[in-house]
Coordinates of C-alpha atoms (C1' of nucleotides) in Angstrom, one line a residue:
Chain A
X205 CA 0.0 0.0 0.0
X206 CA 2.8 2.4 0.9
X207 CA 4.7 1.4 -2.2
X208 CA 1.8 2.3 -4.4
X209 CA 2.5 5.2 -6.6
X210 CA 1.3 8.5 -5.2
X211 CA -1.2 10.4 -7.1
X212 CA -3.8 13.1 -6.4
X213 CA -6.7 10.7 -6.2
X214 CA -5.0 8.6 -3.5
X215 CA -4.2 11.8 -1.6
X216 CA -7.9 12.9 -1.7
X217 CA -9.1 9.5 -0.5
X218 CA -6.4 9.4 2.2
X219 CA -7.6 12.8 3.4
X220 CA -11.3 11.8 3.3
X221 CA -10.6 8.7 5.3
X222 CA -8.4 10.5 7.8
X223 CA -11.0 13.1 8.4
X224 CA -13.7 10.5 8.9
X225 CA -15.7 11.6 5.9
X226 CA -16.1 8.0 5.0
X227 CA -15.4 4.8 6.8
X228 CA -15.0 2.9 3.6
X229 CA -14.7 4.1 0.1
X230 CA -16.9 2.9 -2.8
X231 CA -15.8 3.5 -6.4
X232 CA -17.3 2.3 -9.6
X233 CA -16.4 1.4 -13.1
X234 CA -19.3 2.5 -15.4
X235 CA -18.9 1.2 -19.0
X236 CA -21.5 1.6 -21.6
X237 CA -22.1 -1.8 -23.2
X238 CA -21.7 -0.5 -26.7
X239 CA -18.3 -1.9 -27.6
X240 CA -15.3 -3.9 -26.3
X241 CA -13.1 -2.5 -23.6
X242 CA -9.7 -1.1 -24.7
X243 CA -6.4 -0.2 -23.1
X244 CA -7.9 3.1 -21.9
X245 CA -10.6 1.3 -20.1
X246 CA -7.9 -1.1 -18.7
X247 CA -6.3 2.0 -17.2
X248 CA -9.7 3.2 -15.8
X249 CA -10.4 -0.3 -14.3
X250 CA -6.9 -0.3 -12.7
X251 CA -7.6 3.1 -11.2
X252 CA -11.1 2.4 -9.9
X253 CA -10.6 -1.1 -8.7
X254 CA -7.0 -0.4 -7.7
X255 CA -8.0 2.5 -5.4
X256 CA -10.7 0.5 -3.8
X257 CA -8.3 -2.3 -3.2
X258 CA -5.6 0.0 -1.9
X259 CA -7.9 1.6 0.7
X260 CA -9.9 -1.4 1.7
X261 CA -13.0 -0.3 -0.1
X262 CA -15.1 -1.8 -2.9
X263 CA -15.7 -1.1 -6.6
X264 CA -19.0 -1.5 -8.3
X265 CA -19.4 -2.6 -11.9
X266 CA -22.3 -0.6 -13.3
X267 CA -23.3 -0.8 -16.9
X268 CA -24.3 2.6 -17.9
X269 CA -27.1 1.4 -20.1
X270 CA -29.2 4.5 -20.8
X271 CA -29.1 4.3 -24.6
X272 CA -30.7 1.1 -25.9
X273 CA -29.9 2.0 -29.5
X274 CA -26.2 1.2 -29.2
X275 CA -26.1 -1.4 -26.6
X276 CA -25.9 -5.2 -26.7
X277 CA -25.7 -8.2 -24.5
X278 CA -22.5 -9.3 -26.3
X279 CA -20.7 -6.3 -25.0
X280 CA -21.9 -6.9 -21.5
X281 CA -20.5 -10.4 -21.6
X282 CA -17.2 -9.3 -23.0
X283 CA -16.8 -6.5 -20.5
X284 CA -17.4 -8.8 -17.6
X285 CA -14.9 -11.3 -18.9
X286 CA -12.3 -8.6 -19.5
X287 CA -12.5 -7.3 -16.0
X288 CA -12.2 -10.7 -14.4
X289 CA -9.3 -11.6 -16.7
X290 CA -7.5 -8.4 -15.5
X291 CA -7.8 -9.9 -12.0
X292 CA -10.5 -7.7 -10.4
X293 CA -13.7 -8.7 -8.6
X294 CA -16.5 -6.2 -8.5
X295 CA -18.7 -5.6 -5.4
X296 CA -21.7 -7.9 -5.2
X297 CA -23.4 -8.6 -8.5
X298 CA -22.9 -6.3 -11.5
X299 CA -25.3 -3.4 -11.5
X300 CA -27.1 -1.5 -14.3
X301 CA -28.2 2.0 -14.4
X302 CA -31.4 0.5 -15.7
X303 CA -31.9 -1.0 -12.2
X304 CA -32.7 2.5 -11.2
X305 CA -35.1 3.6 -13.9
X306 CA -38.1 3.6 -11.5
X307 CA -36.3 5.8 -9.0
X308 CA -34.9 8.0 -11.7
X309 CA -38.4 8.5 -13.0
X310 CA -39.5 9.6 -9.5
X311 CA -36.6 11.9 -9.3
X312 CA -37.6 13.5 -12.5
X313 CA -41.1 14.0 -11.2
X314 CA -39.6 15.5 -8.1
X315 CA -37.8 18.1 -10.2
X316 CA -40.9 18.9 -12.2
X317 CA -42.9 19.4 -9.0
X318 CA -40.3 21.9 -7.7
X319 CA -40.4 23.8 -11.0
X320 CA -36.9 22.6 -11.8
X321 CA -37.7 20.7 -15.0
X322 CA -40.1 21.0 -17.9
X323 CA -41.2 19.2 -21.0
X324 CA -39.9 21.0 -24.1
X325 CA -41.4 20.5 -27.5
X326 CA -38.5 22.1 -29.4
X327 CA -37.1 19.8 -32.2
X328 CA -33.5 18.8 -32.1
X329 CA -32.6 21.5 -34.6
X330 CA -34.6 24.1 -32.8
X331 CA -33.1 23.2 -29.5
X332 CA -29.6 23.6 -30.9
X333 CA -30.5 27.0 -32.2
X334 CA -31.9 28.1 -28.9
X335 CA -28.8 26.8 -27.1
X336 CA -26.7 29.6 -28.5
X337 CA -23.0 29.1 -29.1
X338 CA -19.8 29.1 -27.0
X339 CA -19.7 32.9 -27.1
X340 CA -23.3 33.8 -27.3
X341 CA -25.9 33.0 -24.6
X342 CA -28.9 30.8 -25.5
X343 CA -32.5 31.8 -25.4
X344 CA -35.2 30.4 -23.2
X345 CA -37.4 27.7 -24.8
X346 CA -41.0 28.9 -25.4
X347 CA -42.1 25.9 -23.4
X348 CA -40.0 26.8 -20.4
X349 CA -42.9 28.2 -18.4
X350 CA -45.4 25.5 -18.6
X351 CA -47.2 24.8 -15.4
X352 CA -46.2 22.0 -13.1
X353 CA -49.5 20.2 -13.9
X354 CA -49.0 20.5 -17.6
X355 CA -45.4 19.2 -17.2
X356 CA -46.5 16.3 -15.0
X357 CA -49.2 15.4 -17.5
X358 CA -46.9 15.6 -20.5
X359 CA -44.1 13.6 -18.8
X360 CA -46.7 11.0 -18.0
X361 CA -47.7 10.9 -21.6
X362 CA -44.1 10.6 -22.6
X363 CA -43.7 7.6 -20.4
X364 CA -46.9 6.0 -21.6
X365 CA -45.8 6.1 -25.2
X366 CA -48.4 8.6 -26.3
X367 CA -45.9 11.0 -27.8
X368 CA -43.6 10.4 -30.8
X369 CA -39.9 10.0 -30.6
X370 CA -38.2 13.4 -30.9
X371 CA -41.5 15.3 -30.4
X372 CA -40.4 16.5 -27.0
X373 CA -38.0 15.9 -24.1
X374 CA -37.7 16.6 -20.4
X375 CA -35.2 19.3 -19.6
X376 CA -33.8 20.8 -16.4
X377 CA -34.6 24.4 -15.9
X378 CA -31.3 26.0 -15.1
X379 CA -29.8 28.8 -17.1
X380 CA -29.8 29.3 -20.8
X381 CA -27.2 32.0 -20.5
X382 CA -24.7 29.9 -18.5
X383 CA -21.2 30.0 -19.9
X384 CA -21.0 26.3 -19.2
X385 CA -23.0 24.8 -22.0
X386 CA -24.0 21.9 -19.8
X387 CA -26.1 24.1 -17.7
X388 CA -28.2 25.5 -20.6
X389 CA -31.3 23.4 -19.7
X390 CA -29.8 20.0 -20.3
X391 CA -32.0 17.1 -21.5
X392 CA -33.1 14.7 -18.7
X393 CA -35.2 12.3 -20.6
X394 CA -35.8 11.5 -24.3
X395 CA -38.3 9.3 -26.0
X396 CA -36.8 6.1 -27.6
X397 CA -39.3 3.5 -28.6
X398 CA -36.7 0.8 -28.6
X399 CA -36.5 -2.4 -26.6
X400 CA -33.8 -2.4 -24.0
X401 CA -31.5 -5.3 -23.4
X402 CA -32.3 -5.3 -19.7
X403 CA -35.7 -3.8 -19.3
X404 CA -37.3 -5.0 -22.5
X405 CA -40.3 -2.9 -23.5
X406 CA -41.0 -1.5 -20.1
X407 CA -39.8 1.9 -21.0
X408 CA -39.9 4.1 -24.0
X409 CA -38.3 7.1 -22.3
X410 CA -34.6 6.9 -21.2
X411 CA -32.7 9.2 -18.9
X412 CA -29.6 11.0 -20.2
X413 CA -26.1 10.3 -18.9
X414 CA -26.1 13.5 -16.9
X415 CA -29.4 12.8 -15.2
X416 CA -28.6 9.1 -14.5
X417 CA -25.0 9.0 -13.5
X418 CA -24.8 11.0 -10.3
X419 CA -28.1 9.7 -9.0
X420 CA -27.0 6.2 -9.7
X421 CA -23.8 6.9 -7.8
X422 CA -25.8 8.2 -4.9
X423 CA -28.1 5.2 -4.9
X424 CA -25.2 2.9 -4.7
X425 CA -23.4 4.8 -2.0
X426 CA -20.5 5.6 -4.3
X427 CA -18.1 7.9 -2.5
X428 CA -15.6 8.8 -5.2
X429 CA -17.0 8.9 -8.7
X430 CA -13.9 8.9 -10.8
X431 CA -14.1 9.7 -14.5
X432 CA -12.0 11.3 -17.3
X433 CA -11.3 15.0 -17.9
X434 CA -14.0 15.6 -20.5
X435 CA -16.6 15.3 -17.8
X436 CA -15.2 18.1 -15.8
X437 CA -17.6 20.6 -17.2
X438 CA -20.4 18.2 -16.2
X439 CA -19.5 18.3 -12.5
X440 CA -21.6 21.5 -11.8
X441 CA -24.5 19.7 -13.3
X442 CA -23.7 16.5 -11.4
X443 CA -23.7 18.5 -8.1
X444 CA -26.8 20.5 -9.1
X445 CA -28.9 17.3 -9.4
X446 CA -27.5 15.9 -6.1
X447 CA -28.5 19.1 -4.4
X448 CA -32.0 19.2 -5.8
X449 CA -32.9 15.6 -5.2
X450 CA -33.7 13.5 -2.1
X451 CA -30.7 11.2 -2.7
X452 CA -29.5 8.9 0.0
X453 CA -25.8 10.0 -0.2
X454 CA -23.6 12.7 -1.6
X455 CA -21.0 11.3 -4.0
X456 CA -18.2 13.4 -5.4
X457 CA -16.9 13.4 -8.9
X458 CA -13.2 13.5 -9.6
X459 CA -11.5 13.6 -13.0
X460 CA -8.2 12.3 -14.3
X461 CA -6.6 12.5 -17.7
X462 CA -7.5 9.6 -20.0
X463 CA -4.7 7.4 -21.3
X464 CA -3.4 8.1 -24.7
X465 CA -0.8 5.8 -26.3
X466 CA 1.0 6.6 -29.5
X467 CA 0.6 4.4 -32.6
X468 CA -2.8 3.5 -31.1
X469 CA -6.4 4.4 -31.6
X470 CA -8.8 4.4 -28.6
X471 CA -12.1 5.5 -30.0
X472 CA -14.8 2.8 -29.7
X473 CA -16.3 4.2 -32.9
X474 CA -13.2 3.9 -34.9
X475 CA -12.3 0.5 -33.4
X476 CA -15.8 -0.7 -34.4
X477 CA -15.1 0.6 -37.9
X478 CA -12.0 -1.6 -38.1
X479 CA -14.0 -4.6 -37.1
X480 CA -17.0 -3.8 -39.3
X481 CA -14.8 -3.1 -42.4
X482 CA -13.0 -6.4 -41.9
X483 CA -9.6 -4.6 -41.5
X484 CA -9.0 -6.8 -38.5
X485 CA -10.4 -10.2 -37.6
X486 CA -12.7 -9.0 -34.9
X487 CA -12.7 -7.1 -31.6
X488 CA -10.2 -9.6 -30.3
X489 CA -7.8 -9.5 -33.2
X490 CA -4.3 -9.6 -31.6
X491 CA -3.5 -6.2 -33.3
X492 CA -6.4 -4.5 -31.6
X493 CA -5.8 -2.4 -28.5
X494 CA -8.8 -4.0 -26.9
X495 CA -8.3 -6.0 -23.7
X496 CA -9.5 -9.1 -25.5
X497 CA -7.2 -8.4 -28.4
X498 CA -4.2 -7.9 -26.2
X499 CA -5.1 -11.0 -24.3
X500 CA -5.2 -13.0 -27.5
X501 CA -1.9 -11.4 -28.4
X502 CA -0.3 -12.9 -25.3
X503 CA -0.2 -9.7 -23.2
X504 CA -0.7 -10.7 -19.5
X505 CA -3.0 -9.1 -16.9
X506 CA -0.1 -8.3 -14.6
X507 CA 1.8 -6.5 -17.3
X508 CA -1.2 -4.4 -18.0
X509 CA -1.7 -3.6 -14.4
X510 CA 2.0 -2.8 -14.0
X511 CA 1.9 -0.6 -17.0
X512 CA -1.0 1.3 -15.5
X513 CA 1.0 1.9 -12.3
X514 CA 4.1 2.9 -14.3
X515 CA 2.1 5.5 -16.3
X516 CA 0.6 7.0 -13.2
X517 CA -2.6 9.0 -12.8
X518 CA -2.7 12.8 -13.2
X519 CA -4.7 15.6 -14.7
X520 CA -2.2 16.4 -17.3
X521 CA -3.2 15.0 -20.7
X522 CA -0.3 13.5 -22.6
X523 CA 0.7 10.6 -24.8
X524 CA 2.4 7.6 -23.4
X525 CA 5.1 5.9 -25.5
X526 CA 4.1 2.4 -26.6
X527 CA 7.6 1.4 -25.6
X528 CA 6.5 1.7 -22.0
X529 CA 3.8 -0.9 -22.6
X530 CA 6.3 -3.1 -24.4
X531 CA 8.6 -2.8 -21.4
X532 CA 5.9 -3.9 -19.0
X533 CA 5.0 -6.9 -21.2
X534 CA 8.6 -8.0 -21.6
X535 CA 9.4 -7.6 -18.0
X536 CA 6.5 -10.0 -17.0
X537 CA 7.2 -12.5 -19.7
X538 CA 10.9 -12.5 -19.1
X539 CA 10.3 -13.4 -15.5
X540 CA 7.6 -16.0 -16.1
X541 CA 7.6 -17.4 -19.6
X542 CA 9.2 -20.9 -20.1
X543 CA 11.9 -20.9 -22.7
X544 CA 11.7 -22.9 -25.9
X545 CA 13.3 -23.2 -29.3
X546 CA 11.5 -22.6 -32.5
X547 CA 12.8 -22.2 -36.0
X548 CA 10.6 -19.8 -37.9
X549 CA 12.4 -20.0 -41.3
X550 CA 14.0 -23.5 -41.4
X551 CA 17.2 -24.3 -43.1
X552 CA 18.4 -27.9 -42.9
X553 CA 21.8 -28.7 -41.4
X554 CA 23.2 -32.3 -41.9
X555 CA 26.0 -33.5 -39.7
X556 CA 28.3 -35.6 -41.8
X557 CA 30.2 -36.9 -38.9
X558 CA 27.2 -38.5 -37.3
X559 CA 25.8 -41.8 -38.4
X560 CA 22.5 -42.2 -40.1
X561 CA 19.7 -42.5 -37.4
X562 CA 21.9 -40.8 -34.8
X563 CA 19.8 -39.6 -31.8
X564 CA 20.6 -38.3 -28.4
X565 CA 18.5 -36.3 -25.9
X566 CA 19.7 -33.2 -24.1
X567 CA 17.9 -31.6 -21.2
X568 CA 17.6 -27.9 -20.9
X569 CA 16.1 -25.7 -18.1
X570 CA 12.5 -24.5 -18.6
X571 CA 13.9 -21.1 -17.5
X572 CA 17.4 -19.9 -16.8
X573 CA 16.6 -18.8 -13.3
X574 CA 13.4 -20.4 -12.4
X575 CA 14.0 -23.9 -11.2
X576 CA 10.3 -24.3 -10.5
X577 CA 9.7 -24.2 -14.2
X578 CA 11.4 -27.6 -14.6
X579 CA 13.3 -29.0 -17.5
X580 CA 12.6 -30.1 -21.0
X581 CA 14.0 -32.7 -23.2
X582 CA 15.6 -31.8 -26.5
X583 CA 16.1 -34.6 -29.0
X584 CA 19.2 -34.1 -31.2
X585 CA 19.4 -35.9 -34.5
X586 CA 21.7 -36.1 -37.5
X587 CA 19.5 -33.5 -39.3
X588 CA 18.3 -30.3 -37.7
X589 CA 16.9 -27.0 -38.7
X590 CA 18.3 -23.6 -37.9
X591 CA 16.9 -20.3 -39.0
X592 CA 17.9 -19.2 -42.5
X593 CA 18.9 -15.8 -41.1
X594 CA 21.4 -17.5 -38.8
X595 CA 23.7 -18.6 -41.6
X596 CA 25.7 -16.7 -44.1
X597 CA 28.1 -18.0 -46.8
X598 CA 30.2 -14.9 -46.5
X599 CA 33.0 -15.8 -44.0
X600 CA 34.5 -12.3 -44.3
X601 CA 31.7 -10.9 -42.2
X602 CA 33.2 -9.6 -39.0
X603 CA 32.7 -11.6 -35.9
X604 CA 31.2 -8.6 -34.2
X605 CA 28.7 -7.9 -36.9
X606 CA 27.6 -11.5 -37.5
X607 CA 27.6 -13.7 -34.4
X608 CA 26.1 -16.7 -36.1
X609 CA 27.1 -19.5 -38.5
X610 CA 29.4 -18.8 -41.4
X611 CA 31.0 -21.2 -43.9
X612 CA 34.0 -22.8 -42.4
X613 CA 33.5 -21.5 -38.9
X614 CA 31.9 -22.6 -35.7
X615 CA 28.8 -21.7 -33.8
X616 CA 27.3 -23.0 -30.6
X617 CA 23.9 -24.7 -30.9
X618 CA 22.0 -23.6 -27.8
X619 CA 21.9 -26.4 -25.2
X620 CA 23.9 -28.6 -27.5
X621 CA 27.1 -29.0 -29.6
X622 CA 29.4 -26.5 -31.1
X623 CA 29.2 -27.2 -34.8
X624 CA 31.3 -26.2 -37.8
X625 CA 29.8 -25.5 -41.3
X626 CA 31.7 -27.2 -44.2
X627 CA 29.7 -26.9 -47.3
X628 CA 26.6 -25.3 -48.8
X629 CA 24.1 -27.1 -51.0
X630 CA 22.1 -25.0 -53.5
X631 CA 19.3 -25.7 -55.9
X632 CA 19.1 -24.6 -59.5
X633 CA 17.8 -21.2 -58.5
X634 CA 20.9 -20.7 -56.5
X635 CA 19.1 -20.9 -53.2
X636 CA 20.7 -22.6 -50.2
X637 CA 18.8 -25.8 -49.5
X638 CA 21.1 -27.5 -47.0
X639 CA 24.3 -27.1 -45.0
X640 CA 26.7 -29.9 -44.5
X641 CA 28.4 -29.5 -41.1
X642 CA 30.2 -31.4 -38.3
X643 CA 29.6 -31.5 -34.6
X644 CA 32.6 -30.9 -32.4
X645 CA 32.7 -33.9 -30.1
X646 CA 32.7 -33.3 -26.4
X647 CA 31.3 -29.7 -26.6
X648 CA 27.9 -30.4 -25.1
X649 CA 27.8 -28.6 -21.7
X650 CA 31.4 -27.6 -21.8
X651 CA 33.5 -24.9 -23.2
X652 CA 35.1 -24.8 -26.6
X653 CA 38.3 -26.6 -27.0
X654 CA 41.5 -24.9 -28.1
X655 CA 41.4 -23.5 -31.5
X656 CA 37.6 -23.7 -31.8
X657 CA 36.0 -20.2 -31.7
X658 CA 32.2 -20.2 -32.0
X659 CA 30.9 -16.9 -33.3
X660 CA 27.9 -17.0 -31.1
X661 CA 24.9 -19.1 -30.1
X662 CA 22.0 -20.0 -32.3
X663 CA 18.8 -22.0 -31.7
X664 CA 17.8 -25.2 -33.5
X665 CA 15.2 -28.0 -33.7
X666 CA 15.5 -31.6 -34.7
X667 CA 14.4 -32.1 -38.3
X668 CA 12.8 -35.4 -37.7
X669 CA 11.3 -34.7 -34.3
X670 CA 10.4 -31.0 -34.4
X671 CA 6.8 -30.2 -34.7
X672 CA 5.3 -28.1 -37.5
X673 CA 3.6 -24.9 -36.5
X674 CA 2.0 -21.8 -37.8
X675 CA 3.4 -18.6 -36.3
X676 CA 1.8 -15.3 -36.7
X677 CA 4.0 -12.2 -36.5
X678 CA 2.1 -9.2 -35.4
X679 CA 3.3 -5.6 -35.6
X680 CA 1.7 -2.3 -34.8
X681 CA -1.6 -1.7 -36.6
X682 CA -0.7 1.8 -37.6
X683 CA 2.6 3.1 -38.8
X684 CA 2.3 6.7 -37.6
X685 CA 2.5 7.9 -34.0
X686 CA -0.8 9.7 -34.2
X687 CA -3.3 7.8 -36.3
X688 CA -6.1 9.4 -34.3
X689 CA -4.9 12.9 -34.9
X690 CA -6.9 13.8 -38.0
X691 CA -10.5 13.1 -38.6
X692 CA -11.8 9.9 -40.1
X693 CA -8.7 9.3 -42.3
X694 CA -7.1 7.0 -39.8
X695 CA -7.4 4.1 -42.2
X696 CA -4.7 5.5 -44.4
X697 CA -2.2 5.0 -41.7
X698 CA -2.7 1.2 -41.5
X699 CA 0.5 -0.6 -41.4
X700 CA 0.5 -3.1 -44.3
X701 CA 2.9 -5.3 -42.4
X702 CA 0.9 -5.6 -39.2
X703 CA 0.5 -9.3 -39.8
X704 CA 2.7 -11.9 -41.3
X705 CA 1.7 -15.6 -41.2
X706 CA 4.5 -18.1 -41.3
X707 CA 3.3 -21.6 -42.0
X708 CA 6.4 -23.6 -42.3
X709 CA 7.8 -23.2 -38.8
X710 CA 9.3 -26.0 -36.7
X711 CA 9.2 -26.0 -32.9
X712 CA 10.7 -28.2 -30.3
X713 CA 8.7 -31.3 -29.3
X714 CA 8.0 -30.2 -25.7
X715 CA 5.7 -27.5 -27.1
X716 CA 3.1 -30.1 -28.1
X717 CA 2.0 -30.2 -24.5
X718 CA 1.3 -26.5 -24.3
X719 CA -2.1 -25.3 -23.2
X720 CA -4.1 -22.5 -24.9
X721 CA -2.9 -19.1 -23.8
X722 CA 0.4 -20.5 -22.5
X723 CA 3.2 -18.0 -23.2
X724 CA 6.8 -19.0 -24.1
X725 CA 10.0 -17.2 -24.9
X726 CA 11.3 -18.6 -28.1
X727 CA 14.9 -18.0 -27.4
X728 CA 16.5 -15.3 -29.6
X729 CA 13.1 -14.6 -31.2
X730 CA 10.7 -13.2 -28.7
X731 CA 7.6 -14.0 -26.7
X732 CA 4.9 -16.1 -28.2
X733 CA 1.6 -17.4 -27.0
X734 CA -0.5 -20.4 -28.0
X735 CA -3.6 -19.0 -29.7
X736 CA -6.5 -19.6 -27.4
X737 CA -8.9 -20.4 -30.2
X738 CA -7.2 -21.7 -33.3
X739 CA -4.3 -23.7 -32.0
X740 CA -4.8 -27.5 -31.9
X741 CA -2.4 -30.1 -30.5
X742 CA -1.8 -31.4 -34.0
X743 CA -1.8 -28.0 -35.6
X744 CA -0.1 -25.5 -33.3
X745 CA -0.7 -21.8 -33.8
X746 CA 1.4 -19.3 -32.0
X747 CA 1.0 -15.5 -31.9
X748 CA 4.0 -13.3 -31.4
X749 CA 3.3 -11.1 -28.4
X750 CA 6.4 -9.1 -28.8
X751 CA 10.0 -9.5 -29.9
X752 CA 13.1 -9.5 -27.7
X753 CA 14.7 -6.1 -27.2
X754 CA 17.3 -5.7 -30.0
X755 CA 20.0 -3.0 -29.6
X756 CA 22.8 -4.5 -31.7
X757 CA 21.4 -3.4 -35.0
X758 CA 22.0 0.2 -34.0
X759 CA 25.3 -0.4 -32.3
X760 CA 27.1 -2.1 -35.2
Chain B
rU1430 C1' -12.9 35.1 -29.2
rG1431 C1' -17.6 32.5 -23.4
rG1432 C1' -16.4 28.7 -19.7
rG1433 C1' -13.4 24.7 -17.6
rC1434 C1' -8.6 22.4 -17.3
rC1435 C1' -3.4 21.6 -18.1
rG1436 C1' 2.0 23.1 -18.8
rU1437 C1' 8.5 19.7 -14.0
rC1438 C1' 14.5 15.9 -18.4
rG1439 C1' 13.0 13.0 -25.5
rC1440 C1' 8.1 10.2 -23.0
rC1441 C1' 5.2 9.3 -18.3
rA1442 C1' 5.5 11.3 -13.3
rA1443 C1' 6.5 12.6 -7.7
rG1444 C1' 6.8 17.2 -5.3
rU1445 C1' 1.7 21.6 -1.9
rG1446 C1' 7.4 27.7 0.9
rG1447 C1' 13.3 25.2 2.6
rU1448 C1' 16.7 24.6 -1.8
rA1449 C1' 14.3 18.9 -8.2
rA1450 C1' 11.9 11.2 -6.3
rG1451 C1' 11.1 7.3 -9.6
rG1452 C1' 10.0 4.7 -14.3
rC1453 C1' 10.6 4.4 -19.8
rA1454 C1' 14.1 5.8 -23.5
rA1455 C1' 19.2 7.0 -24.3
rC1456 C1' 24.5 6.6 -23.4
rG1457 C1' 29.0 4.2 -21.1
rG1458 C1' 31.0 -0.4 -18.6
rG1459 C1' 30.7 -5.7 -16.5
rU1460 C1' 28.6 -10.9 -16.5
rU1461 C1' 26.3 -14.2 -20.0
rU1462 C1' 25.7 -21.4 -24.2
rU1463 C1' 19.4 -16.2 -25.6
rG1464 C1' 23.2 -9.9 -29.9
rA1465 C1' 17.9 -11.2 -24.3
rU1466 C1' 18.0 -11.0 -19.0
rC1467 C1' 21.0 -9.3 -14.9
rC1468 C1' 24.6 -5.9 -12.7
rC1469 C1' 27.1 -1.0 -12.2
rG1470 C1' 27.4 4.0 -13.8
rU1471 C1' 25.8 8.8 -16.6
rC1472 C1' 21.5 11.6 -17.8
rA1473 C1' 16.9 18.8 -15.1
rU1474 C1' 21.8 24.5 -10.8
rC1475 C1' 16.5 23.7 -13.0
rC1476 C1' 10.5 23.3 -12.9
rG1477 C1' 6.1 27.2 -20.2
rC1478 C1' 7.8 32.7 -20.1
rA1479 C1' 8.2 37.6 -17.5
rG1480 C1' 7.7 40.3 -13.3
rG1481 C1' 6.6 40.5 -7.9
rU1482 C1' 6.2 38.7 -2.4
rU1483 C1' 9.8 36.2 0.9
rC1484 C1' 15.8 35.1 4.5
rG1485 C1' 14.3 31.4 1.0
rA1486 C1' 9.5 29.7 -4.5
rA1487 C1' 8.6 24.4 -9.1
rU1488 C1' 5.5 25.4 -4.9
rC1489 C1' 2.2 32.2 -3.1
rC1490 C1' 0.6 36.8 -6.4
rU1491 C1' 0.2 39.4 -11.3
rG1492 C1' 0.6 39.4 -16.5
rC1493 C1' 1.7 36.8 -20.8
rC1494 C1' 2.5 32.3 -24.1
rG1495 C1' 1.3 27.3 -25.5
rG1496 C1' -2.0 22.9 -25.4
rC1497 C1' -6.7 20.1 -24.3
rC1498 C1' -12.2 19.9 -23.5
rC1499 C1' -17.5 21.9 -24.2
rA1500 C1' -22.5 24.2 -28.8
rG1501 C1' -25.6 15.0 -29.1
rC1502 C1' -32.8 14.4 -27.5
rC1503 C1' -24.1 10.0 -27.1
rA1504 C1' -21.5 8.5 -22.9

RNA sequence: UGGGCCGUCGCCAAGUGGUAAGGCAACGGGUUUUGAUCCCGUCAUCCGCAGGUUCGAAUCCUGCCGGCCCAGCCA
């Protein structure tokens, strides 16, 4: 708790608790079920659930379902799954703003009776006109002075479905000249003759976000209602409702800057466009910044939580470098992912000093410094595969520049022999199809003998016992730092190389036992995860989560 | 140009009158059967700018400059 990063929200809560303002805090995460959660929501979840956890309080999950036109059960299910996957438990059962529709309706009647709300017949266009602009005050609606009886009656008719959609709306009577646009008689209820995923056909009028949110917080006993900066201007309205209504508690709203990450889009609308246009494979495509996409990519819950802590919580809007997320992912996977060898672009090597049918088995640790991860067996045979990029015919390449196999020289096979390349076999097209080499006897598990100087260490897999696999290499979806900058032209920044599917890969036999979503470090390549949906024991599919850090290209 | 908010190292971010934490990145060096990891070290005399108050300011005051948000019967 004390090693938690300090931020202004924690300070506020600490103060409130110290002053006895609350015995226990209650926060809430209020997604609208109109899309999948993305990395920005992950941040918000970590903030809300994290703060509750940190101070011994609870966090409610409340679906903000006031707009049946855009919401679906599919989204509710995915959101619940995402939160659990991140490792958080919400207080009691999940809640819905729609749970409070009856009370909210009563609250609206309360406002009408006190002359604080009225039914306005202005059309949408007219209402916009009357609202004025940023620099000019608005004008009062001609319906603003209807009597309480008239308003009560009209509101009743709205609720009973006697009035057409768009024909009128219930508005708060505040101040059409307020410099804060949110106070210019905001909409409280509008008519929507749509079935609702929770309440069915019970209602044909639905409360607006502004009218529903604070009251729902109060009804749930939320103490700290934490949202993002764009709702700051709504706080006066939030407080206005709370002061005008007989609510059971007085929640307070606090705002923090939403998370922005470069090379990434976090707009549910735009993400939905990527899905609907088939640019990606769905909301959980591994290239998507959605929680389910990252999960499928192999990103871990703890790396996301750690990333959130690293980034911190403040009121200063900025753009976090994707490299920081990369760091958090690598840090977790480096500590916890078992090691394995996989050859992505196989090139056969035949050992001429080994007899036909030669086979021996080496053991290698599951992890260099995690004994609890056990050992694995590596069958070594007369023919193996190495990666094509780990061999070069040109022996004039400097040892510093190319620490791999070169004609005539030695290289260490990871966890096995030092070998020496003798000869290259090519096909008619001039492509290398095979390398003839020799193993240096007695070099397994021991240093190189005098005169043998391996250039480096490369990975390998037995040709006869390796398992075929499909490996999908993912890269960033956009090739510009600010794909979200412009308007709707973000599609032009799509990275054409965001996905490469390699079908002829060969992986070490121990990987056949891997469970869906198991992560591995393919040594010298990066971190890969077994695809949770498409991988089968006899047809393995791995997704590259992220490559290993590579600094040598720049240095040499 | 009405209102609200923000501005501390390339990026994120502590700090709330007592003389600039930390992380990422970067750059040196060491270890290494992963060009990874790990380890050690370097990296803001300065806190958007200009004045002022004070023994003393990133922290208080004034004025500028720059950026973000708001004119949905979306959230």
